[in-house]
GROMACS .gro file of C-alpha atoms in nm:
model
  338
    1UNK     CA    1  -2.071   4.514   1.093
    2UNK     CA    2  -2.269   4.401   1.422
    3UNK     CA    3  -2.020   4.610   1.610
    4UNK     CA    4  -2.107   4.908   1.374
    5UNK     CA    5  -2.483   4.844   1.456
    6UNK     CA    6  -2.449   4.838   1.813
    7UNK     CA    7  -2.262   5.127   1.815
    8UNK     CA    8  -2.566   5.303   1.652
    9UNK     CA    9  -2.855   5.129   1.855
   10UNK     CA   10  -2.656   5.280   2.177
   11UNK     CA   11  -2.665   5.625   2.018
   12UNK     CA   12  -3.005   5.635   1.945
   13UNK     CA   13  -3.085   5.476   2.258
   14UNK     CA   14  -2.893   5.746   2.457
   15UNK     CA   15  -3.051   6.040   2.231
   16UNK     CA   16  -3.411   5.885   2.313
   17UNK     CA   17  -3.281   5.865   2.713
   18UNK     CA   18  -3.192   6.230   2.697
   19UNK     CA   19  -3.489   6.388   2.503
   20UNK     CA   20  -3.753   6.486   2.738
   21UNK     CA   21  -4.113   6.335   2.662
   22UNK     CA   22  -4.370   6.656   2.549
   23UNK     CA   23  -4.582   6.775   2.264
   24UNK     CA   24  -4.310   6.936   2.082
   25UNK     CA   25  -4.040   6.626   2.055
   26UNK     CA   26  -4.307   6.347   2.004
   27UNK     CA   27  -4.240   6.353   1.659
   28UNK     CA   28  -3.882   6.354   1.716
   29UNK     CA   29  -3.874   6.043   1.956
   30UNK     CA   30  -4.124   5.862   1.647
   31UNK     CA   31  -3.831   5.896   1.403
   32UNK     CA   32  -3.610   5.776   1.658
   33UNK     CA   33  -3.795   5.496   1.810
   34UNK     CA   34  -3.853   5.345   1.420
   35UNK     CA   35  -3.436   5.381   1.347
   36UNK     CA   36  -3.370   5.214   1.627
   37UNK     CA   37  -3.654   4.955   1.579
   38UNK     CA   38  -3.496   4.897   1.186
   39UNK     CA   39  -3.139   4.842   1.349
   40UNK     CA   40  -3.260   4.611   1.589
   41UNK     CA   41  -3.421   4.392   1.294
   42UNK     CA   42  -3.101   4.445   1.102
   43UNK     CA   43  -2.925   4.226   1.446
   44UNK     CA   44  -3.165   3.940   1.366
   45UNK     CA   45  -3.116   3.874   1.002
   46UNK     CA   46  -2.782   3.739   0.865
   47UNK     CA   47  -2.532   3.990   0.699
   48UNK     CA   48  -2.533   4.020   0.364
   49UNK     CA   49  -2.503   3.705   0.112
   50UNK     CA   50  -2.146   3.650   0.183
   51UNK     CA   51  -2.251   3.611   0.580
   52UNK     CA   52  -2.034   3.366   0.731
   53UNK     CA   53  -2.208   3.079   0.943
   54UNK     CA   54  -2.194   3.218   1.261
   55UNK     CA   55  -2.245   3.038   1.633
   56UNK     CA   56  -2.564   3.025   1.581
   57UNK     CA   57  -2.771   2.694   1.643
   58UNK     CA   58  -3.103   2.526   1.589
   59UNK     CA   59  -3.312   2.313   1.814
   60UNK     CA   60  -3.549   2.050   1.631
   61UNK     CA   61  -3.893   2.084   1.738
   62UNK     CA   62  -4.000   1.801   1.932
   63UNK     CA   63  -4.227   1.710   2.232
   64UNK     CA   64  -4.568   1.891   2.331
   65UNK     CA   65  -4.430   2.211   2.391
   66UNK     CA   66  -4.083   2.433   2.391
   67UNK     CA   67  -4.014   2.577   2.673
   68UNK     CA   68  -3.756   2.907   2.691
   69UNK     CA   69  -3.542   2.895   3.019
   70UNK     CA   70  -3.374   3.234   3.043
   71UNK     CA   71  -3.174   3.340   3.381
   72UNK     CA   72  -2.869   3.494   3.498
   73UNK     CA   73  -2.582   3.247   3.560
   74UNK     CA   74  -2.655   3.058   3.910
   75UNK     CA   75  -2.989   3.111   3.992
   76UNK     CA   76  -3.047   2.773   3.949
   77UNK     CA   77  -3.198   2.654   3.597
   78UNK     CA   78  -3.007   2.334   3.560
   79UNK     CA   79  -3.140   2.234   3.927
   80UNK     CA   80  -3.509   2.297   3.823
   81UNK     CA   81  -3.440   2.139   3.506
   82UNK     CA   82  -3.331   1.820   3.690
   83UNK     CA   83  -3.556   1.868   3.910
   84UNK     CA   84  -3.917   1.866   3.709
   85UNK     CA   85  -3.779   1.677   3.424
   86UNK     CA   86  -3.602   1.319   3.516
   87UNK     CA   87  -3.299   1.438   3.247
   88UNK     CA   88  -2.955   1.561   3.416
   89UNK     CA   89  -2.894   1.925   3.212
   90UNK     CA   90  -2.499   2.012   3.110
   91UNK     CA   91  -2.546   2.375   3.035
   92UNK     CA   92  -2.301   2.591   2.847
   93UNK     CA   93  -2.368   2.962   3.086
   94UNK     CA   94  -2.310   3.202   2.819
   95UNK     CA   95  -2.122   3.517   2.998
   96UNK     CA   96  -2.445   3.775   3.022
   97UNK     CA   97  -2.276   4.095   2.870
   98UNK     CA   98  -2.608   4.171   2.631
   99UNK     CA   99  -2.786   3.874   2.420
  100UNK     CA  100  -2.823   4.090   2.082
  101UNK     CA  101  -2.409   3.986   2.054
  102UNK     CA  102  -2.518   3.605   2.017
  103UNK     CA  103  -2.860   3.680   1.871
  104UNK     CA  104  -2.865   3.330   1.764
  105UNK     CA  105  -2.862   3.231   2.124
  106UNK     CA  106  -3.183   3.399   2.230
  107UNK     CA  107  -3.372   3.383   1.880
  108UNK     CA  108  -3.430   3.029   1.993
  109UNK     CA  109  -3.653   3.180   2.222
  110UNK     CA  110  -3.860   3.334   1.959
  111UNK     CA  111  -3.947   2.970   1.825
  112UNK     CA  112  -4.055   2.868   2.174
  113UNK     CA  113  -4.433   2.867   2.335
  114UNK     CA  114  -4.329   2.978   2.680
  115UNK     CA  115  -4.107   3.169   2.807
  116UNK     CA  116  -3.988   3.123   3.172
  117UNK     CA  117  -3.761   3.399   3.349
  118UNK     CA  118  -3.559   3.237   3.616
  119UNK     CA  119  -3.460   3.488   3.889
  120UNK     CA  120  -3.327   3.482   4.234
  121UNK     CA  121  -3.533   3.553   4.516
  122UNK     CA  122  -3.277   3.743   4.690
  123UNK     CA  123  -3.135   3.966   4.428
  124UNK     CA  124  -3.264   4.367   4.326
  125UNK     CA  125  -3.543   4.325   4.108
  126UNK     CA  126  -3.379   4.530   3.837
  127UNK     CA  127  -3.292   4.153   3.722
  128UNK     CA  128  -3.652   4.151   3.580
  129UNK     CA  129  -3.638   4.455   3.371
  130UNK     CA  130  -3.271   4.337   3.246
  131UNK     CA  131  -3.404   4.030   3.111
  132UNK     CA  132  -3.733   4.177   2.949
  133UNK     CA  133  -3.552   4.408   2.824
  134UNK     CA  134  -3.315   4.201   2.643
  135UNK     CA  135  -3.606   3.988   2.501
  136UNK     CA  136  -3.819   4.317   2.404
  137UNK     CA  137  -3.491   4.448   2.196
  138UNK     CA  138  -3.454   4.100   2.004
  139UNK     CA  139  -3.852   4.157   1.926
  140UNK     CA  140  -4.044   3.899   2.198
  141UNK     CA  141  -4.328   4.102   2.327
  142UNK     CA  142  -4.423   3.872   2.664
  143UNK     CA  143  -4.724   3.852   2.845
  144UNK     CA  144  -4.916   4.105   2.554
  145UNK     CA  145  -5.118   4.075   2.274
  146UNK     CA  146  -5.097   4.153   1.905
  147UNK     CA  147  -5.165   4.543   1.859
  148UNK     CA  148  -5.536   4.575   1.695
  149UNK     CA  149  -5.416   4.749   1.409
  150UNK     CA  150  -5.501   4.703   1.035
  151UNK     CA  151  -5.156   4.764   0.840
  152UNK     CA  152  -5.119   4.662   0.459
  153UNK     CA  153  -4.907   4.781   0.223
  154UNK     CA  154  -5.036   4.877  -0.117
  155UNK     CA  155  -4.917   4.953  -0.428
  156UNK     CA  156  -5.030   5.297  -0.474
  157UNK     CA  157  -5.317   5.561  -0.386
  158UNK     CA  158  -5.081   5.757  -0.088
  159UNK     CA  159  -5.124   5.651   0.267
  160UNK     CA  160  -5.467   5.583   0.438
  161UNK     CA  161  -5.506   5.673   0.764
  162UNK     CA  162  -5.841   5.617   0.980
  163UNK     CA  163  -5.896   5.538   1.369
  164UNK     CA  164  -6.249   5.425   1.471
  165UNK     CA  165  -6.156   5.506   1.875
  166UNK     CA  166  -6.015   5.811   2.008
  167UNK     CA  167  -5.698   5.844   2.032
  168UNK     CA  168  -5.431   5.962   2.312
  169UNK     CA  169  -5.070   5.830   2.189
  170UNK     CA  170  -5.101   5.874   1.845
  171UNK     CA  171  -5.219   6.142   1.542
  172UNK     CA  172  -5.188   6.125   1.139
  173UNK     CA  173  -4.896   6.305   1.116
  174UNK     CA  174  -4.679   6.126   1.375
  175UNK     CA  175  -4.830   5.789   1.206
  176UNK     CA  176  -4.690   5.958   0.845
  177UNK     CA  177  -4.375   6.056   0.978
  178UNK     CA  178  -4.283   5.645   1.120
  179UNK     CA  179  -4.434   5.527   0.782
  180UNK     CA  180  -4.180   5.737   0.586
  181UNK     CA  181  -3.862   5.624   0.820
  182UNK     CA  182  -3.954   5.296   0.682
  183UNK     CA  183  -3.996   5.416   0.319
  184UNK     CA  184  -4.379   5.347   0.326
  185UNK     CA  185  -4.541   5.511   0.114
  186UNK     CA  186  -4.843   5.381  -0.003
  187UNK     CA  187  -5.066   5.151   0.265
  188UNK     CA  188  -5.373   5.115   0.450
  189UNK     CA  189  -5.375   5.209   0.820
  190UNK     CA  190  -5.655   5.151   1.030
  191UNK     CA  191  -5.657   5.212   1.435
  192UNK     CA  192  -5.882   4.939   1.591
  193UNK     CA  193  -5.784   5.048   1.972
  194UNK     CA  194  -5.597   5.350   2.115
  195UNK     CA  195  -5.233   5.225   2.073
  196UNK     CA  196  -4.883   5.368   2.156
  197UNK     CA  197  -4.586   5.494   1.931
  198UNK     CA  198  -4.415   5.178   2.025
  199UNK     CA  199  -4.716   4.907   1.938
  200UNK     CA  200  -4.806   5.089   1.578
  201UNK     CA  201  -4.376   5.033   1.525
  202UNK     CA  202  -4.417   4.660   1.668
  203UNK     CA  203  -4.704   4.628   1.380
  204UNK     CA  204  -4.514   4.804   1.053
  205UNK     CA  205  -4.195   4.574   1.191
  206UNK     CA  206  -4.433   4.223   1.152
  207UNK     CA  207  -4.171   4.012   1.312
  208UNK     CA  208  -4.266   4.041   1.677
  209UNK     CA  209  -4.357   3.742   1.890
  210UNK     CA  210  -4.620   3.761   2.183
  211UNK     CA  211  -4.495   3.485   2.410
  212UNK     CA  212  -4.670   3.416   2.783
  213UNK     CA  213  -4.409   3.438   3.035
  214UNK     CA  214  -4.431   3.293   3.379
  215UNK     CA  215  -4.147   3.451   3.644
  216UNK     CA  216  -4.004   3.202   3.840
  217UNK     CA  217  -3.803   3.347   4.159
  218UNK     CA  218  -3.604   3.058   4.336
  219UNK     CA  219  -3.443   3.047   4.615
  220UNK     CA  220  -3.693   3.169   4.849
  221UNK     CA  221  -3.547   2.955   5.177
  222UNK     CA  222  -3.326   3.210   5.172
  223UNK     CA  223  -3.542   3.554   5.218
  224UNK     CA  224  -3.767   3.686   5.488
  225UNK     CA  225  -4.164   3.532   5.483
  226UNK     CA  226  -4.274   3.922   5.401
  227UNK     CA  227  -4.051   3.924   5.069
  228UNK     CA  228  -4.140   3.614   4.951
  229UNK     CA  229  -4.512   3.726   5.006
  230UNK     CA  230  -4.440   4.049   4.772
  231UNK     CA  231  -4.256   3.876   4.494
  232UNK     CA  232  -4.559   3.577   4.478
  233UNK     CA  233  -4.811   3.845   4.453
  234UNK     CA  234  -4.621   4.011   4.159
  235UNK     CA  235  -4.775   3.949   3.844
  236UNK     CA  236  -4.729   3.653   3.608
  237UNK     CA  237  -4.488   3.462   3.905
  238UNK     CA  238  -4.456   3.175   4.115
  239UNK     CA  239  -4.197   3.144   4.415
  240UNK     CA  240  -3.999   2.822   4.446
  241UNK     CA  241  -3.735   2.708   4.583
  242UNK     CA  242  -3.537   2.407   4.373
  243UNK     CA  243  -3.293   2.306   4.661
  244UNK     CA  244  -3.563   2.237   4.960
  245UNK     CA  245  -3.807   2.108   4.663
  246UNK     CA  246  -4.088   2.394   4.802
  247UNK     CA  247  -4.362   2.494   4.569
  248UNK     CA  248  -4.248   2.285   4.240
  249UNK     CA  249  -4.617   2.163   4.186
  250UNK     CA  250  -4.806   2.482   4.225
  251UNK     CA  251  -4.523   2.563   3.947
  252UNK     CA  252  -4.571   2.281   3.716
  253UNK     CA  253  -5.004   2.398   3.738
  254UNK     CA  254  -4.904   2.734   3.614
  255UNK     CA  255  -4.678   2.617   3.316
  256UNK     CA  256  -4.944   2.348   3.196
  257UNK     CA  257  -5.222   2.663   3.235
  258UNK     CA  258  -4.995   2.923   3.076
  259UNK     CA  259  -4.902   2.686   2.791
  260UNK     CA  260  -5.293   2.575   2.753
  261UNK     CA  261  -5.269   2.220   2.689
  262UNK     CA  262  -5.492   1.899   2.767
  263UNK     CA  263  -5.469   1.541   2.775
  264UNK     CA  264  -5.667   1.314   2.563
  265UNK     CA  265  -5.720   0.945   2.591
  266UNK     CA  266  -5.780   0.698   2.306
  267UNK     CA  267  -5.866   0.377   2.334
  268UNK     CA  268  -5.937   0.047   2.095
  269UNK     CA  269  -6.300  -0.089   2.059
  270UNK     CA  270  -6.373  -0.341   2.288
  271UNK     CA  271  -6.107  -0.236   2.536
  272UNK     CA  272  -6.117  -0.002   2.860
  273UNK     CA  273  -5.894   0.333   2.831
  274UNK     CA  274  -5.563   0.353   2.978
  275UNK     CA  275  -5.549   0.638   3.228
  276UNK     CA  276  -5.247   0.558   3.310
  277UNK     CA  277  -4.903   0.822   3.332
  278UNK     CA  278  -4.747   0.839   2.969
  279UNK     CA  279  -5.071   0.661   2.794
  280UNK     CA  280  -5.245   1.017   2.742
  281UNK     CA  281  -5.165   1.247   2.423
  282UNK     CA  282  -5.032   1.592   2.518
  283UNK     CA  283  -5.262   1.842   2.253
  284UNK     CA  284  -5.353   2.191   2.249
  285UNK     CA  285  -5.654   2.382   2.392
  286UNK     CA  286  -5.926   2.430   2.136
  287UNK     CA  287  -5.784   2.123   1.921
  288UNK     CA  288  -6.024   1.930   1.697
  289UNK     CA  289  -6.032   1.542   1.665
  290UNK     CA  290  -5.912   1.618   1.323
  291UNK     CA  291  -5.539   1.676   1.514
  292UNK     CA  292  -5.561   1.422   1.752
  293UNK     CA  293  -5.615   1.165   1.466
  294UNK     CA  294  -5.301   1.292   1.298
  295UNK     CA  295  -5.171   1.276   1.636
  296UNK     CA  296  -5.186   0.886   1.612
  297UNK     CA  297  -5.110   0.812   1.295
  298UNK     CA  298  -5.027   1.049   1.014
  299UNK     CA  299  -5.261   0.785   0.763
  300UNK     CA  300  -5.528   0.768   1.009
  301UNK     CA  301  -5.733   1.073   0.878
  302UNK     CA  302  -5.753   0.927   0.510
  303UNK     CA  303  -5.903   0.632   0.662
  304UNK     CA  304  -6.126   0.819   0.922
  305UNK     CA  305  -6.499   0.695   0.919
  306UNK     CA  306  -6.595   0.887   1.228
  307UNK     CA  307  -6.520   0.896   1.597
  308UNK     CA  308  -6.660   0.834   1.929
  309UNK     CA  309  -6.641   1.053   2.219
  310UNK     CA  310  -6.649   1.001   2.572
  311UNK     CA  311  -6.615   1.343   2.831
  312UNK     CA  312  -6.714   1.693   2.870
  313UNK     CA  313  -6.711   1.803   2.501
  314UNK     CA  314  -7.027   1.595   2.390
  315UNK     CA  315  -7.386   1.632   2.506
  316UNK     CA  316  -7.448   1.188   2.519
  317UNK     CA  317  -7.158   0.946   2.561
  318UNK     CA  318  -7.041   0.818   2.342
  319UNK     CA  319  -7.112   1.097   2.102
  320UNK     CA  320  -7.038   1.001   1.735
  321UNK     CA  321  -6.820   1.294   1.575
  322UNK     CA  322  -6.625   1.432   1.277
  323UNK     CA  323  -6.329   1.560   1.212
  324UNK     CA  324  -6.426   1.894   1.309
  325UNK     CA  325  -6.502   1.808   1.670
  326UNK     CA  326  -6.357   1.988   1.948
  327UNK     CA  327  -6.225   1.779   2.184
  328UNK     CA  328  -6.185   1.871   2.573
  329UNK     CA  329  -5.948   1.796   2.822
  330UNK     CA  330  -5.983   1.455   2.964
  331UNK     CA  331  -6.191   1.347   2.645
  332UNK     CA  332  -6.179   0.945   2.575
  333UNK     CA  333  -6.178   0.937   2.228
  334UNK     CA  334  -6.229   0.607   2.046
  335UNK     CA  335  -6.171   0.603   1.619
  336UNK     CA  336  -6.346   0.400   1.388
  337UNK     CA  337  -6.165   0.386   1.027
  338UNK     CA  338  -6.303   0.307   0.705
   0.00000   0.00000   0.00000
């Protein structure tokens, strides 16, 4: 059956190749773009009720934050994993023919916050577009954000189409003619921003991830000082190399600003904070004291009487607070129960 799919998703994806982009075939390329969008889908669900359990596999959620490492063979992810993390990494290098054969292999990426594309320095850059390419067709949109588009499916009353911006990509009947592919018939659409064929299909699918992805191109020791300027001015990437241990700091910045997290410090009453390594809790940007409480103790909020805040986030300190308190990073946070 995957086979069978495949099959199809390379047809379509050849016909789309082949048909030249104009006025006249727009409406063509919709209907094809929303196929091969449905088939694609149909790789990432299980077959049928009788599906056998496949390879498939399932990481626990654990730590601050999940990190997706996705390279070629040998361009050295189990060296940067040993070196940033003090853990020694076996790693099973799955052959890279094309990941939407093992979708259960790269759907784990789909669950992470991060996604970090490992490449080498000194190979074509068509590497890149492989790899985002293999993560757009399993549905991870990276570095993007969710389309502005209002989309909801109604009962009846016909389909509702308004735009409140001009726009360029897109008109009512192209909009109809993806709507009916998918058997819509009846919804709401409204246009919020002047988006492409491709975006309005990422909306009506609804299982798209937008993931930040940081490019990380190793081996740099081993290319010219003029290339290695190029690739570190490319967007979203850092240059490193793992083996001379160059640039693994400036790296370890970028993934603690791309995955927007910051440390908070509690302390007991009476006692000085620890600011020492492994003593701070690892939260998210924009997280209230309401988290960090659960944070600490899954009972603690029940008993909450209020807080007191020491740091950037409070206009005297201490600051008494409530649950709804945003905290900052760096904030010393002290909690006084009932």
């Amino acid at each position: 059956l995957i086979m069978g799919i495949l099959d199809k998703i390379k047809e379509i994806e050849n016909e789309i190749s082949r048909t030249q982009k104009n006025k006249a075939t727009e409406y063509h390329l919709g209907l094809l773009k929303a196929k091969l969008a449905k088939y694609r889908a149909q790789l990432l669900e299980p077959q049928g009720k009788s599906a056998q359990k496949g390879e498939g596999f399932d990481v626990m959620k654990s730590g601050d934050a999940r990190v997706a490492l996705i390279g070629f063979p040998s361009v050295g992810k189990s060296t940067l994993l040993n070196k940033l993390t003090s853990t020694f990494s076996e790693c099973a290098n799955y052959e890279f023919t094309t990941l939407t054969c093992i979708p259960g292999v790269i759907a784990v990426a789909r669950t992470a916050d991060l996604v970090l594309i490992m490449l080498d320095a000194a190979k074509p850059d068509v590497h890149r577009s492989l790899l985002e390419y293999e993560l757009e067709s399993v549905g991870i949109r990276l570095n993007k954000r969710k389309p502005n588009i209002y989309f909801k499916q109604q009962k009846t009353g016909g389909l509702k189409f308004t735009h409140q911006v001009p726009l360029t990509h897109m008109n009512e009947k192209l909009v109809y003619t993806i709507l009916h592919e998918y058997k819509i018939f009846n919804a709401d659409i409204i246009f919020r921003e002047d988006c492409t064929m491709d975006e309005f299909i990422d909306v009506i699918s609804g299982n798209r991830v937008y993931l930040p992805c940081l490019y990380v191109y190793n081996k740099i020791d081993q290319i010219s000082i003029e290339e290695v300027d190029r690739l570190a001015h490319q967007p979203h990437s850092v240059v490193v190399s793992c083996n001379v241990g160059l640039n693994l700091d400036y790296l370890l910045e970028m993934l603690w600003e791309y995955l927007d997290l910051i440390c908070i410090y509690t302390k007991k009453r009476g006692e000085r904070p620890n600011f020492s390594q492994g003593h701070e809790l690892v939260m998210r940007n924009g997280c209230s004291v309401e988290d960090v409480a659960h944070r600490v103790h899954r009972s603690l909020v029940s008993q909450f009487k209020y807080a007191l805040v020491w740091g950037s986030s409070v206009k005297f300190n201490p600051q008494r607070v409530g649950l709804t308190h945003r905290v900052q990073h760096q904030d010393v946070m002290q909690i006084v129960k009932k």
